[in-house]
Amino acid sequence: MGSNRGTPSTDAVRALLTPSRLRSYVDATPDLRGALTLYEWNMRASAGVTELVGIVEVVARNALDRELTTWVRRRHPDSTWFEEVRLDAQGRSDLAKARGRATRNGRRPEVHGRVVAELTFGFWRYLVESRYLTTLWIPVLHAAFPHGPHDLLTRQREVRARLQQLHFVRNRAAHHEPLHARDLDRDHDYAIELLGWIHPAAAEWAQDVTSLRAVLGARPSA
């Protein structure tokens, strides 16, 4: 049986999305049809960003967690880094919330991996900030990126910069914000490079399975 649905009215779609949301797309294209085409491309780009940065988040948090776990166990064999690592007030709050979610506020046993999964990308990003340079980065966290720049201060700056940008663009993608004016090629390269600093296999896998590069190559012309 054939469909009776026709092509949706561009004016109706514009009203549903709202003119304010479409403004940056209208400004970048010659007409409303072009603006909607760019909006549709932006949706695919957002999905590609979410997919790629999702890999970065999981691989990076596992690498950081692994180094913290090994470091703390050498000093406190019967404890976890959740208990021993000195965090600032925001870090302590984020960790407490994650432990609460992972245990359903104490109604089930704490499982290390569940807590790690509950910690936000922002938490891991802030662990590599300069505030933890001497307490965490130099003694332990630099080892999560063994293939990065040789100098540890340079490595910290470069890892921090990439995680900052990827965290920002992931949040914009998650909130359906315009990405069409952003340098997504740079974001893609930052993600792949950062994964390669953790392990070359991570970068190779991400390049093989993610869609962002192909989406960028299919961007509609203005």
Coordinates of C-alpha atoms in Angstrom, one line a residue:
M1 CA 0.0 0.0 0.0
G2 CA 1.5 3.4 -0.9
S3 CA 1.8 6.3 1.4
N4 CA -0.6 9.3 1.1
R5 CA 1.9 11.5 2.8
G6 CA 3.3 14.3 0.7
T7 CA 6.3 16.6 1.2
P8 CA 5.9 18.5 4.4
S9 CA 5.4 22.2 4.1
T10 CA 8.6 24.1 4.8
D11 CA 6.6 26.9 6.4
A12 CA 4.9 24.4 8.8
V13 CA 8.3 22.9 9.7
R14 CA 9.7 26.3 10.3
A15 CA 6.9 27.1 12.7
L16 CA 7.3 23.8 14.5
L17 CA 11.1 24.4 15.0
T18 CA 10.5 28.1 15.6
P19 CA 12.1 30.9 13.6
S20 CA 14.5 31.7 16.5
R21 CA 16.0 28.2 16.4
L22 CA 16.4 28.4 12.6
R23 CA 17.8 31.9 12.6
S24 CA 21.5 30.9 12.3
Y25 CA 20.6 28.5 9.5
V26 CA 18.6 31.1 7.6
D27 CA 21.5 33.5 7.9
A28 CA 23.9 31.0 6.4
T29 CA 21.7 30.0 3.4
P30 CA 19.9 31.8 0.6
D31 CA 16.4 30.5 1.4
L32 CA 14.2 28.6 3.9
R33 CA 14.6 25.3 2.0
G34 CA 18.3 25.6 2.2
A35 CA 18.1 26.4 5.9
L36 CA 16.1 23.3 6.6
T37 CA 18.6 21.2 4.6
L38 CA 21.4 22.7 6.7
Y39 CA 19.4 22.0 9.9
E40 CA 19.0 18.4 8.8
W41 CA 22.7 18.1 8.2
N42 CA 23.3 19.6 11.6
M43 CA 21.3 16.8 13.1
R44 CA 23.5 14.2 11.5
A45 CA 26.6 16.1 12.5
S46 CA 25.4 16.2 16.1
A47 CA 24.8 12.5 16.0
G48 CA 28.3 12.0 14.7
V49 CA 29.8 14.2 17.4
T50 CA 27.9 12.4 20.1
E51 CA 29.0 9.0 18.7
L52 CA 32.7 10.0 18.5
V53 CA 33.0 11.8 21.8
G54 CA 31.1 9.0 23.5
I55 CA 34.1 6.7 22.5
V56 CA 36.5 9.3 23.8
E57 CA 34.7 9.6 27.1
V58 CA 34.6 5.8 27.7
V59 CA 38.2 5.2 26.7
A60 CA 39.6 8.2 28.5
R61 CA 37.7 7.5 31.8
N62 CA 38.8 3.9 31.7
A63 CA 42.4 4.9 31.2
L64 CA 42.3 7.5 34.0
D65 CA 40.5 5.1 36.3
R66 CA 43.0 2.3 35.6
E67 CA 45.9 4.6 36.5
L68 CA 44.3 5.9 39.7
T69 CA 43.3 2.4 40.8
T70 CA 46.9 1.1 40.3
W71 CA 48.4 4.1 42.0
V72 CA 46.2 3.9 45.1
R73 CA 46.4 0.2 45.5
R74 CA 50.2 0.3 45.8
R75 CA 49.7 2.6 48.8
H76 CA 46.4 1.5 50.2
P77 CA 45.7 -2.1 49.1
D78 CA 42.4 -2.3 51.0
S79 CA 41.0 1.0 49.7
T80 CA 39.9 2.6 46.5
W81 CA 40.8 5.9 44.9
F82 CA 37.3 7.1 45.7
E83 CA 38.4 7.2 49.3
E84 CA 42.0 8.3 48.9
V85 CA 42.4 10.8 46.1
R86 CA 42.2 14.4 47.2
L87 CA 39.6 16.3 45.1
D88 CA 38.4 19.8 45.3
A89 CA 34.9 20.6 46.6
Q90 CA 33.2 20.2 43.2
G91 CA 35.1 16.9 42.5
R92 CA 34.0 15.5 45.9
S93 CA 30.4 16.5 45.3
D94 CA 30.4 14.9 41.8
L95 CA 32.0 11.7 43.2
A96 CA 29.5 11.5 46.1
K97 CA 26.5 11.9 43.7
A98 CA 27.9 9.2 41.4
R99 CA 28.4 6.8 44.3
G100 CA 24.8 7.6 45.4
R101 CA 23.4 6.9 41.9
A102 CA 25.5 3.7 41.6
T103 CA 24.3 2.3 44.9
R104 CA 20.8 3.7 44.7
N105 CA 21.6 5.7 47.8
G106 CA 22.9 2.7 49.7
R107 CA 20.2 0.2 48.7
R108 CA 22.7 -2.0 46.8
P109 CA 26.4 -2.8 47.2
E110 CA 28.9 -0.4 45.6
V111 CA 30.5 -1.8 42.4
H112 CA 33.5 0.1 41.2
G113 CA 32.6 0.0 37.6
R114 CA 29.1 1.4 38.2
V115 CA 30.6 4.4 40.0
V116 CA 33.0 5.1 37.2
A117 CA 30.1 4.9 34.7
E118 CA 28.1 7.4 36.7
L119 CA 30.8 10.0 36.8
T120 CA 30.2 12.6 34.2
F121 CA 32.5 13.6 31.3
G122 CA 33.0 16.9 33.1
F123 CA 34.4 15.2 36.1
W124 CA 37.1 13.4 34.1
R125 CA 37.8 16.5 32.1
Y126 CA 38.5 18.5 35.3
L127 CA 40.8 15.8 36.6
V128 CA 43.4 16.9 34.0
E129 CA 43.1 20.6 34.7
S130 CA 46.1 22.6 36.1
R131 CA 44.6 22.5 39.6
Y132 CA 45.6 18.9 39.9
L133 CA 49.0 19.3 38.1
T134 CA 51.2 18.4 41.1
T135 CA 48.8 16.2 43.0
L136 CA 47.5 14.0 40.2
W137 CA 48.8 14.7 36.8
I138 CA 52.6 14.5 37.4
P139 CA 52.5 11.5 39.7
V140 CA 49.9 9.4 38.0
L141 CA 47.4 10.7 35.4
H142 CA 49.9 11.5 32.7
A143 CA 50.4 7.7 32.3
A144 CA 46.8 7.4 31.0
F145 CA 48.1 9.1 27.8
P146 CA 51.4 7.3 27.2
H147 CA 51.6 8.1 23.5
G148 CA 51.1 11.9 24.0
P149 CA 53.7 14.6 23.9
H150 CA 56.9 13.6 25.7
D151 CA 57.1 16.6 28.0
L152 CA 54.6 16.1 30.8
L153 CA 53.6 19.8 31.1
T154 CA 53.0 20.0 27.3
R155 CA 51.0 16.7 27.5
Q156 CA 48.8 18.1 30.2
R157 CA 48.1 21.3 28.3
E158 CA 47.3 19.4 25.1
V159 CA 45.1 16.8 26.8
R160 CA 43.3 19.5 28.7
A161 CA 42.7 21.6 25.6
R162 CA 41.3 18.6 23.7
L163 CA 39.0 17.4 26.5
Q164 CA 37.7 21.0 27.0
Q165 CA 36.8 21.3 23.3
L166 CA 35.3 17.9 23.1
H167 CA 33.2 18.4 26.2
F168 CA 31.9 21.7 24.9
V169 CA 31.0 20.4 21.5
R170 CA 29.4 17.3 22.9
N171 CA 27.2 19.4 25.2
R172 CA 26.1 21.6 22.2
A173 CA 25.3 18.5 20.2
A174 CA 23.3 17.0 23.1
H175 CA 21.2 20.2 23.4
H176 CA 20.6 20.3 19.6
E177 CA 22.5 23.6 19.2
P178 CA 23.9 24.8 15.8
L179 CA 27.2 23.2 15.0
H180 CA 27.4 24.3 11.3
A181 CA 29.6 27.3 12.0
R182 CA 32.1 25.3 14.1
D183 CA 35.3 23.7 13.0
L184 CA 34.1 20.1 13.3
D185 CA 37.1 18.9 11.3
R186 CA 39.3 20.1 14.1
D187 CA 37.0 18.4 16.7
H188 CA 37.2 15.2 14.8
D189 CA 41.0 15.4 14.6
Y190 CA 41.2 16.3 18.3
A191 CA 39.2 13.2 19.3
I192 CA 41.2 10.8 17.1
E193 CA 44.5 12.3 18.3
L194 CA 43.5 12.0 21.9
L195 CA 42.4 8.4 21.5
G196 CA 45.8 7.7 19.8
W197 CA 47.6 9.2 22.8
I198 CA 45.8 6.6 25.0
H199 CA 46.3 3.7 22.6
P200 CA 46.7 3.6 18.8
A201 CA 44.1 0.9 18.5
A202 CA 41.5 3.2 20.0
A203 CA 42.1 5.8 17.3
E204 CA 42.1 3.2 14.5
W205 CA 38.8 1.7 15.8
A206 CA 37.1 5.1 16.2
Q207 CA 38.1 6.1 12.6
D208 CA 36.7 2.8 11.3
V209 CA 33.3 2.8 13.1
T210 CA 32.3 6.5 13.6
S211 CA 30.4 8.6 11.0
L212 CA 31.5 12.1 11.6
R213 CA 34.1 12.3 8.9
A214 CA 31.6 11.1 6.3
V215 CA 29.0 13.5 7.5
L216 CA 31.4 16.4 7.2
G217 CA 32.2 15.3 3.6
A218 CA 28.5 15.5 2.8
R219 CA 27.8 19.0 4.1
P220 CA 25.3 20.8 1.8
S221 CA 26.7 23.7 -0.2
A222 CA 25.3 27.2 0.7

